[in-house]
Amino acid sequence: MAQFFSIHPEHPQPRLIKQAAEIIRGGGLVALPTDSAYALCGHLGDASLLARIRAIRGVDDRHLFTLMCRDLSEIATYARVDNAQFRLLKSATPGSYTFILEGTKELPRRVLHPKRKTIGLRVPDHALVQALLSELDQPLLTSTLILPGDLAPLSEAEEIRSRLGKLLDLVIDAGPCGAEMTSMINLVGGVPELIRAGRGSLALFGFAE
């Protein structure tokens, strides 16, 4: 059964952040609140994590995973970013956006899209998530916590524990969490392409709201 941590959303307790990081380093799968919706997350280097997330989400190997990063410099380590893309990223991070970019050799091939070799990347505007990323000193591999047949991501920690407690290692409760996914923008190819309208404002990219 999953452990359950109640962590302050703006002033996360260092002791609990350290414990959560240890669970992740040990191969744990965590339900984590973010600035958009709950996400399933775990250690980037854990090969078994992908199968666990896919089984919960009900998706196949074409599902696009997302790296949750601390900042722009971390994005640039794991994705190919040119000057124009960097300016766009700088204007929109941190925030509720997921950007699709080509991965670098720093990423295991298994986390990239099998044909396009792309991955989603984001910098969340959430103090708890940023504290956890700093403690880990590397990105988290994530996927939105939306279950097969559901119309929206799960947003209540107690419901997540009730429905998925036997499949997860940790559920983090930080109070109310949204149930709206990030806005997803494809930056491969030079011209931003809107893949999914979500929580992040689209005006920055010239799209109609």
XYZ file of C-alpha atoms in Angstrom, residues 44 47 50 61-67 103 107-114 117-120 141:
24
model
C 14.516 8.851 -15.012
C 13.701 1.015 -16.687
C 7.622 3.030 -17.980
C 4.728 2.610 -26.237
C 3.768 5.554 -28.463
C 2.697 7.541 -25.402
C 4.759 10.715 -25.003
C 6.373 11.005 -21.584
C 7.382 14.309 -20.020
C 10.539 15.334 -18.193
C 15.834 14.519 -27.110
C 18.213 10.548 -22.430
C 17.673 6.784 -22.459
C 16.150 5.779 -25.809
C 13.300 4.025 -24.024
C 11.802 7.328 -22.808
C 11.732 8.920 -26.283
C 8.919 8.596 -28.801
C 9.864 5.435 -30.755
C 12.751 10.614 -30.869
C 10.953 13.429 -29.081
C 9.959 13.983 -25.476
C 7.822 16.438 -23.541
C 9.978 11.257 -15.622
